[in-house]
Amino acid sequence: MGLLTNLRDSITRVTDRLFADDEPKRIGIYGPPNAGKTTLANRIARDWTGDAVGPESHIPHETRRARRKENVEIERNGKTVTIDIVDTPGVTTKVDYKEFLDHDMEKEDAVKRSREATEGVAEAMHWLREDVDGVIYVLDSTTDPFTQVNTMLIGIIESQDLPVLIFANKVDLDEADVKRIADAFPQHETVPLSALEGDNMDEVYEKIAEYFG
């Protein structure tokens, strides 16, 4: 019965997408931990709705459950697109509670956070496979993009035939290297920005309207 139920639910989701052209597109914000996904989600939401999506933190895995901001209407160059932003937990191959101890967290809290972060990774993957219509992939432009997680996620996105924009975040930092990200995934457009400072957000919104409109 469980298999039949899951199959029926999957068919229902696909059918809903086919007949829901007027519904806002669900755009998942994906990437590794601490790439600035929630900072970007909050920047977009505040610019167009006045509200935030969720709390931000320098501690990894602050976002451990997907958060959704509905009906974000973006206008650019005479084009309007309405999207639901889905801010997803950072995806990684391993969550070790010990990394949280470096942030003066008690062991019990660190273990709890690591467990929740692991569950969050599973939730993010579920959204990617079942419930998003497009992807904004956020990378920290000060770090090496050639990782197992990035390669895996981009591969899954491509296998789902989802439109994807790669955002090279944190260009306000001296170590930023946007070209390194563009060279890592030349098959996709890379847009530089600083979600924290608001740098290059005009191009960000133009690309969102172009790709997801």
PDB file of C-alpha atoms in Angstrom:
ATOM      1  CA  MET A   1       0.000   0.000   0.000  1.00  0.00           C
ATOM      2  CA  GLY A   2       2.855   2.370   0.826  1.00  0.00           C
ATOM      3  CA  LEU A   3       4.367   2.013  -2.644  1.00  0.00           C
ATOM      4  CA  LEU A   4       1.008   2.589  -4.324  1.00  0.00           C
ATOM      5  CA  THR A   5       0.357   5.615  -2.138  1.00  0.00           C
ATOM      6  CA  ASN A   6       3.736   7.138  -2.964  1.00  0.00           C
ATOM      7  CA  LEU A   7       3.206   6.505  -6.679  1.00  0.00           C
ATOM      8  CA  ARG A   8      -0.232   8.097  -6.568  1.00  0.00           C
ATOM      9  CA  ASP A   9       1.130  11.120  -4.695  1.00  0.00           C
ATOM     10  CA  SER A  10       3.948  11.547  -7.240  1.00  0.00           C
ATOM     11  CA  ILE A  11       1.498  11.387 -10.160  1.00  0.00           C
ATOM     12  CA  THR A  12      -0.722  13.925  -8.410  1.00  0.00           C
ATOM     13  CA  ARG A  13       2.196  16.334  -7.991  1.00  0.00           C
ATOM     14  CA  VAL A  14       3.177  16.063 -11.652  1.00  0.00           C
ATOM     15  CA  THR A  15      -0.437  16.567 -12.759  1.00  0.00           C
ATOM     16  CA  ASP A  16      -0.787  19.581 -10.478  1.00  0.00           C
ATOM     17  CA  ARG A  17       2.269  21.168 -12.100  1.00  0.00           C
ATOM     18  CA  LEU A  18       0.935  20.601 -15.610  1.00  0.00           C
ATOM     19  CA  PHE A  19      -2.323  22.357 -14.851  1.00  0.00           C
ATOM     20  CA  ALA A  20      -0.997  25.105 -12.599  1.00  0.00           C
ATOM     21  CA  ASP A  21       0.610  27.534 -15.042  1.00  0.00           C
ATOM     22  CA  ASP A  22      -0.981  30.487 -13.251  1.00  0.00           C
ATOM     23  CA  GLU A  23       0.317  29.412  -9.859  1.00  0.00           C
ATOM     24  CA  PRO A  24       3.537  30.976  -8.505  1.00  0.00           C
ATOM     25  CA  LYS A  25       6.592  28.930  -9.370  1.00  0.00           C
ATOM     26  CA  ARG A  26       8.349  27.314  -6.407  1.00  0.00           C
ATOM     27  CA  ILE A  27      12.005  28.375  -6.598  1.00  0.00           C
ATOM     28  CA  GLY A  28      14.337  26.475  -4.292  1.00  0.00           C
ATOM     29  CA  ILE A  29      17.423  28.235  -2.955  1.00  0.00           C
ATOM     30  CA  TYR A  30      20.104  25.554  -2.708  1.00  0.00           C
ATOM     31  CA  GLY A  31      23.783  25.270  -1.943  1.00  0.00           C
ATOM     32  CA  PRO A  32      26.258  24.203   0.733  1.00  0.00           C
ATOM     33  CA  PRO A  33      26.069  25.442   4.337  1.00  0.00           C
ATOM     34  CA  ASN A  34      27.060  29.065   4.988  1.00  0.00           C
ATOM     35  CA  ALA A  35      26.984  30.070   1.313  1.00  0.00           C
ATOM     36  CA  GLY A  36      24.508  32.858   2.160  1.00  0.00           C
ATOM     37  CA  LYS A  37      21.256  31.209   1.083  1.00  0.00           C
ATOM     38  CA  THR A  38      19.091  32.632   3.858  1.00  0.00           C
ATOM     39  CA  THR A  39      20.750  36.035   3.525  1.00  0.00           C
ATOM     40  CA  LEU A  40      19.770  36.011  -0.146  1.00  0.00           C
ATOM     41  CA  ALA A  41      16.247  34.751   0.588  1.00  0.00           C
ATOM     42  CA  ASN A  42      15.804  37.534   3.137  1.00  0.00           C
ATOM     43  CA  ARG A  43      17.201  40.146   0.743  1.00  0.00           C
ATOM     44  CA  ILE A  44      14.733  39.129  -1.998  1.00  0.00           C
ATOM     45  CA  ALA A  45      11.782  38.870   0.391  1.00  0.00           C
ATOM     46  CA  ARG A  46      12.485  42.209   2.085  1.00  0.00           C
ATOM     47  CA  ASP A  47      12.997  44.014  -1.220  1.00  0.00           C
ATOM     48  CA  TRP A  48       9.662  42.841  -2.620  1.00  0.00           C
ATOM     49  CA  THR A  49       7.429  42.073   0.388  1.00  0.00           C
ATOM     50  CA  GLY A  50       9.011  43.864   3.337  1.00  0.00           C
ATOM     51  CA  ASP A  51       9.280  40.611   5.301  1.00  0.00           C
ATOM     52  CA  ALA A  52      12.138  38.237   6.075  1.00  0.00           C
ATOM     53  CA  VAL A  53      12.183  34.488   5.496  1.00  0.00           C
ATOM     54  CA  GLY A  54      14.247  33.341   8.470  1.00  0.00           C
ATOM     55  CA  PRO A  55      17.126  34.053  10.875  1.00  0.00           C
ATOM     56  CA  GLU A  56      20.720  34.336   9.672  1.00  0.00           C
ATOM     57  CA  SER A  57      23.840  33.164  11.489  1.00  0.00           C
ATOM     58  CA  HIS A  58      27.563  32.641  10.963  1.00  0.00           C
ATOM     59  CA  ILE A  59      27.179  29.218  12.602  1.00  0.00           C
ATOM     60  CA  PRO A  60      26.702  26.458   9.997  1.00  0.00           C
ATOM     61  CA  HIS A  61      23.251  24.908   9.563  1.00  0.00           C
ATOM     62  CA  GLU A  62      21.229  27.767  11.008  1.00  0.00           C
ATOM     63  CA  THR A  63      18.524  26.743   8.542  1.00  0.00           C
ATOM     64  CA  ARG A  64      17.554  23.171   9.413  1.00  0.00           C
ATOM     65  CA  ARG A  65      14.030  23.162   7.980  1.00  0.00           C
ATOM     66  CA  ALA A  66      12.871  24.475   4.617  1.00  0.00           C
ATOM     67  CA  ARG A  67      11.168  27.868   4.900  1.00  0.00           C
ATOM     68  CA  ARG A  68       8.794  29.236   2.295  1.00  0.00           C
ATOM     69  CA  LYS A  69       7.832  32.796   1.421  1.00  0.00           C
ATOM     70  CA  GLU A  70       4.850  32.826  -0.920  1.00  0.00           C
ATOM     71  CA  ASN A  71       3.764  35.218  -3.660  1.00  0.00           C
ATOM     72  CA  VAL A  72       6.940  37.251  -4.065  1.00  0.00           C
ATOM     73  CA  GLU A  73       6.230  39.453  -7.090  1.00  0.00           C
ATOM     74  CA  ILE A  74       9.349  40.684  -8.883  1.00  0.00           C
ATOM     75  CA  GLU A  75       9.175  43.306 -11.641  1.00  0.00           C
ATOM     76  CA  ARG A  76      12.023  43.964 -14.053  1.00  0.00           C
ATOM     77  CA  ASN A  77      12.157  45.527 -17.537  1.00  0.00           C
ATOM     78  CA  GLY A  78       8.408  45.358 -17.983  1.00  0.00           C
ATOM     79  CA  LYS A  79       8.336  41.690 -16.986  1.00  0.00           C
ATOM     80  CA  THR A  80       6.663  40.458 -13.801  1.00  0.00           C
ATOM     81  CA  VAL A  81       7.222  37.062 -12.214  1.00  0.00           C
ATOM     82  CA  THR A  82       5.536  35.737  -9.079  1.00  0.00           C
ATOM     83  CA  ILE A  83       7.456  33.088  -7.169  1.00  0.00           C
ATOM     84  CA  ASP A  84       7.391  31.209  -3.909  1.00  0.00           C
ATOM     85  CA  ILE A  85      10.864  31.280  -2.355  1.00  0.00           C
ATOM     86  CA  VAL A  86      11.882  28.018  -0.684  1.00  0.00           C
ATOM     87  CA  ASP A  87      14.942  28.558   1.519  1.00  0.00           C
ATOM     88  CA  THR A  88      16.393  25.084   2.002  1.00  0.00           C
ATOM     89  CA  PRO A  89      18.906  23.723   4.539  1.00  0.00           C
ATOM     90  CA  GLY A  90      22.511  23.570   3.404  1.00  0.00           C
ATOM     91  CA  VAL A  91      23.375  20.249   1.788  1.00  0.00           C
ATOM     92  CA  THR A  92      26.494  18.383   2.856  1.00  0.00           C
ATOM     93  CA  THR A  93      27.715  14.799   2.896  1.00  0.00           C
ATOM     94  CA  LYS A  94      28.403  14.798   6.637  1.00  0.00           C
ATOM     95  CA  VAL A  95      27.235  16.767   9.670  1.00  0.00           C
ATOM     96  CA  ASP A  96      29.581  16.392  12.648  1.00  0.00           C
ATOM     97  CA  TYR A  97      28.435  17.793  15.981  1.00  0.00           C
ATOM     98  CA  LYS A  98      32.064  18.628  16.813  1.00  0.00           C
ATOM     99  CA  GLU A  99      32.102  21.495  14.319  1.00  0.00           C
ATOM    100  CA  PHE A 100      29.481  23.262  16.447  1.00  0.00           C
ATOM    101  CA  LEU A 101      31.637  22.956  19.563  1.00  0.00           C
ATOM    102  CA  ASP A 102      34.029  25.423  17.918  1.00  0.00           C
ATOM    103  CA  HIS A 103      31.223  27.992  18.203  1.00  0.00           C
ATOM    104  CA  ASP A 104      31.004  27.698  22.021  1.00  0.00           C
ATOM    105  CA  MET A 105      27.975  25.429  21.859  1.00  0.00           C
ATOM    106  CA  GLU A 106      27.296  22.898  24.601  1.00  0.00           C
ATOM    107  CA  LYS A 107      27.715  19.276  23.532  1.00  0.00           C
ATOM    108  CA  GLU A 108      24.023  18.447  24.030  1.00  0.00           C
ATOM    109  CA  ASP A 109      22.983  21.410  21.879  1.00  0.00           C
ATOM    110  CA  ALA A 110      25.625  20.552  19.279  1.00  0.00           C
ATOM    111  CA  VAL A 111      24.405  16.951  18.991  1.00  0.00           C
ATOM    112  CA  LYS A 112      20.800  18.164  18.678  1.00  0.00           C
ATOM    113  CA  ARG A 113      21.770  20.687  15.998  1.00  0.00           C
ATOM    114  CA  SER A 114      23.694  18.061  14.022  1.00  0.00           C
ATOM    115  CA  ARG A 115      20.720  15.673  14.144  1.00  0.00           C
ATOM    116  CA  GLU A 116      18.348  18.408  12.968  1.00  0.00           C
ATOM    117  CA  ALA A 117      20.802  19.452  10.240  1.00  0.00           C
ATOM    118  CA  THR A 118      20.992  15.875   8.952  1.00  0.00           C
ATOM    119  CA  GLU A 119      17.194  15.706   8.804  1.00  0.00           C
ATOM    120  CA  GLY A 120      17.257  19.070   7.022  1.00  0.00           C
ATOM    121  CA  VAL A 121      19.520  17.695   4.291  1.00  0.00           C
ATOM    122  CA  ALA A 122      17.012  14.908   3.655  1.00  0.00           C
ATOM    123  CA  GLU A 123      14.185  17.453   3.506  1.00  0.00           C
ATOM    124  CA  ALA A 124      16.115  19.631   1.041  1.00  0.00           C
ATOM    125  CA  MET A 125      16.645  16.641  -1.230  1.00  0.00           C
ATOM    126  CA  HIS A 126      12.941  15.790  -1.081  1.00  0.00           C
ATOM    127  CA  TRP A 127      12.030  19.333  -2.182  1.00  0.00           C
ATOM    128  CA  LEU A 128      14.541  19.117  -5.021  1.00  0.00           C
ATOM    129  CA  ARG A 129      13.189  15.828  -6.359  1.00  0.00           C
ATOM    130  CA  GLU A 130       9.495  16.538  -5.903  1.00  0.00           C
ATOM    131  CA  ASP A 131       8.423  20.086  -5.178  1.00  0.00           C
ATOM    132  CA  VAL A 132      10.426  22.851  -6.898  1.00  0.00           C
ATOM    133  CA  ASP A 133      10.014  24.356 -10.365  1.00  0.00           C
ATOM    134  CA  GLY A 134      13.420  26.010 -10.565  1.00  0.00           C
ATOM    135  CA  VAL A 135      16.631  26.443  -8.589  1.00  0.00           C
ATOM    136  CA  ILE A 136      18.809  29.317  -7.440  1.00  0.00           C
ATOM    137  CA  TYR A 137      22.143  27.714  -6.545  1.00  0.00           C
ATOM    138  CA  VAL A 138      24.181  29.850  -4.147  1.00  0.00           C
ATOM    139  CA  LEU A 139      27.923  29.433  -3.789  1.00  0.00           C
ATOM    140  CA  ASP A 140      30.432  31.248  -1.603  1.00  0.00           C
ATOM    141  CA  SER A 141      32.787  32.828  -4.126  1.00  0.00           C
ATOM    142  CA  THR A 142      35.655  32.759  -1.599  1.00  0.00           C
ATOM    143  CA  THR A 143      35.704  28.938  -1.486  1.00  0.00           C
ATOM    144  CA  ASP A 144      36.505  26.179  -3.963  1.00  0.00           C
ATOM    145  CA  PRO A 145      33.344  25.183  -5.879  1.00  0.00           C
ATOM    146  CA  PHE A 146      34.804  21.839  -7.007  1.00  0.00           C
ATOM    147  CA  THR A 147      33.211  19.680  -4.295  1.00  0.00           C
ATOM    148  CA  GLN A 148      31.320  16.405  -4.271  1.00  0.00           C
ATOM    149  CA  VAL A 149      28.176  18.102  -2.965  1.00  0.00           C
ATOM    150  CA  ASN A 150      28.116  20.810  -5.640  1.00  0.00           C
ATOM    151  CA  THR A 151      28.767  18.342  -8.450  1.00  0.00           C
ATOM    152  CA  MET A 152      26.079  15.983  -7.135  1.00  0.00           C
ATOM    153  CA  LEU A 153      23.429  18.666  -6.670  1.00  0.00           C
ATOM    154  CA  ILE A 154      24.025  20.311 -10.030  1.00  0.00           C
ATOM    155  CA  GLY A 155      23.801  16.854 -11.611  1.00  0.00           C
ATOM    156  CA  ILE A 156      20.466  16.153  -9.906  1.00  0.00           C
ATOM    157  CA  ILE A 157      19.107  19.557 -10.941  1.00  0.00           C
ATOM    158  CA  GLU A 158      20.107  18.879 -14.542  1.00  0.00           C
ATOM    159  CA  SER A 159      18.554  15.398 -14.464  1.00  0.00           C
ATOM    160  CA  GLN A 160      15.283  16.996 -13.332  1.00  0.00           C
ATOM    161  CA  ASP A 161      15.408  19.452 -16.264  1.00  0.00           C
ATOM    162  CA  LEU A 162      14.967  22.340 -13.841  1.00  0.00           C
ATOM    163  CA  PRO A 163      15.982  25.874 -14.826  1.00  0.00           C
ATOM    164  CA  VAL A 164      18.918  26.918 -12.655  1.00  0.00           C
ATOM    165  CA  LEU A 165      20.834  30.100 -11.960  1.00  0.00           C
ATOM    166  CA  ILE A 166      24.172  29.982 -10.167  1.00  0.00           C
ATOM    167  CA  PHE A 167      24.814  32.927  -7.865  1.00  0.00           C
ATOM    168  CA  ALA A 168      28.404  33.620  -6.826  1.00  0.00           C
ATOM    169  CA  ASN A 169      27.825  35.217  -3.441  1.00  0.00           C
ATOM    170  CA  LYS A 170      30.067  37.257  -1.115  1.00  0.00           C
ATOM    171  CA  VAL A 171      31.767  39.292  -3.843  1.00  0.00           C
ATOM    172  CA  ASP A 172      32.244  42.030  -1.258  1.00  0.00           C
ATOM    173  CA  LEU A 173      35.087  39.970   0.233  1.00  0.00           C
ATOM    174  CA  ASP A 174      38.656  40.351  -1.026  1.00  0.00           C
ATOM    175  CA  GLU A 175      39.089  36.590  -1.574  1.00  0.00           C
ATOM    176  CA  ALA A 176      36.106  36.363  -3.923  1.00  0.00           C
ATOM    177  CA  ASP A 177      36.782  34.611  -7.236  1.00  0.00           C
ATOM    178  CA  VAL A 178      33.709  34.609  -9.468  1.00  0.00           C
ATOM    179  CA  LYS A 179      35.615  33.224 -12.456  1.00  0.00           C
ATOM    180  CA  ARG A 180      36.467  30.078 -10.514  1.00  0.00           C
ATOM    181  CA  ILE A 181      32.759  29.386 -10.035  1.00  0.00           C
ATOM    182  CA  ALA A 182      31.916  30.208 -13.647  1.00  0.00           C
ATOM    183  CA  ASP A 183      34.687  27.863 -14.820  1.00  0.00           C
ATOM    184  CA  ALA A 184      33.417  25.084 -12.545  1.00  0.00           C
ATOM    185  CA  PHE A 185      29.947  25.084 -14.127  1.00  0.00           C
ATOM    186  CA  PRO A 186      30.310  26.663 -17.583  1.00  0.00           C
ATOM    187  CA  GLN A 187      27.036  25.133 -18.775  1.00  0.00           C
ATOM    188  CA  HIS A 188      25.106  27.489 -16.488  1.00  0.00           C
ATOM    189  CA  GLU A 189      25.039  31.258 -16.151  1.00  0.00           C
ATOM    190  CA  THR A 190      26.859  32.621 -13.117  1.00  0.00           C
ATOM    191  CA  VAL A 191      25.738  35.903 -11.559  1.00  0.00           C
ATOM    192  CA  PRO A 192      28.002  37.699  -9.034  1.00  0.00           C
ATOM    193  CA  LEU A 193      26.423  39.346  -5.998  1.00  0.00           C
ATOM    194  CA  SER A 194      26.682  40.180  -2.349  1.00  0.00           C
ATOM    195  CA  ALA A 195      23.415  39.271  -0.652  1.00  0.00           C
ATOM    196  CA  LEU A 196      24.664  40.867   2.560  1.00  0.00           C
ATOM    197  CA  GLU A 197      25.577  44.220   1.023  1.00  0.00           C
ATOM    198  CA  GLY A 198      22.981  44.191  -1.763  1.00  0.00           C
ATOM    199  CA  ASP A 199      25.586  44.424  -4.521  1.00  0.00           C
ATOM    200  CA  ASN A 200      24.395  43.661  -8.085  1.00  0.00           C
ATOM    201  CA  MET A 201      20.819  42.880  -7.023  1.00  0.00           C
ATOM    202  CA  ASP A 202      19.461  44.590 -10.151  1.00  0.00           C
ATOM    203  CA  GLU A 203      21.049  41.892 -12.318  1.00  0.00           C
ATOM    204  CA  VAL A 204      19.885  39.224  -9.868  1.00  0.00           C
ATOM    205  CA  TYR A 205      16.263  40.311 -10.287  1.00  0.00           C
ATOM    206  CA  GLU A 206      16.619  40.623 -14.058  1.00  0.00           C
ATOM    207  CA  LYS A 207      17.872  37.052 -14.264  1.00  0.00           C
ATOM    208  CA  ILE A 208      15.155  35.725 -11.949  1.00  0.00           C
ATOM    209  CA  ALA A 209      12.491  37.355 -14.099  1.00  0.00           C
ATOM    210  CA  GLU A 210      14.142  36.015 -17.268  1.00  0.00           C
ATOM    211  CA  TYR A 211      14.674  32.437 -16.106  1.00  0.00           C
ATOM    212  CA  PHE A 212      11.561  31.847 -14.006  1.00  0.00           C
ATOM    213  CA  GLY A 213       9.008  34.112 -15.653  1.00  0.00           C
TER     214      GLY A 213
END
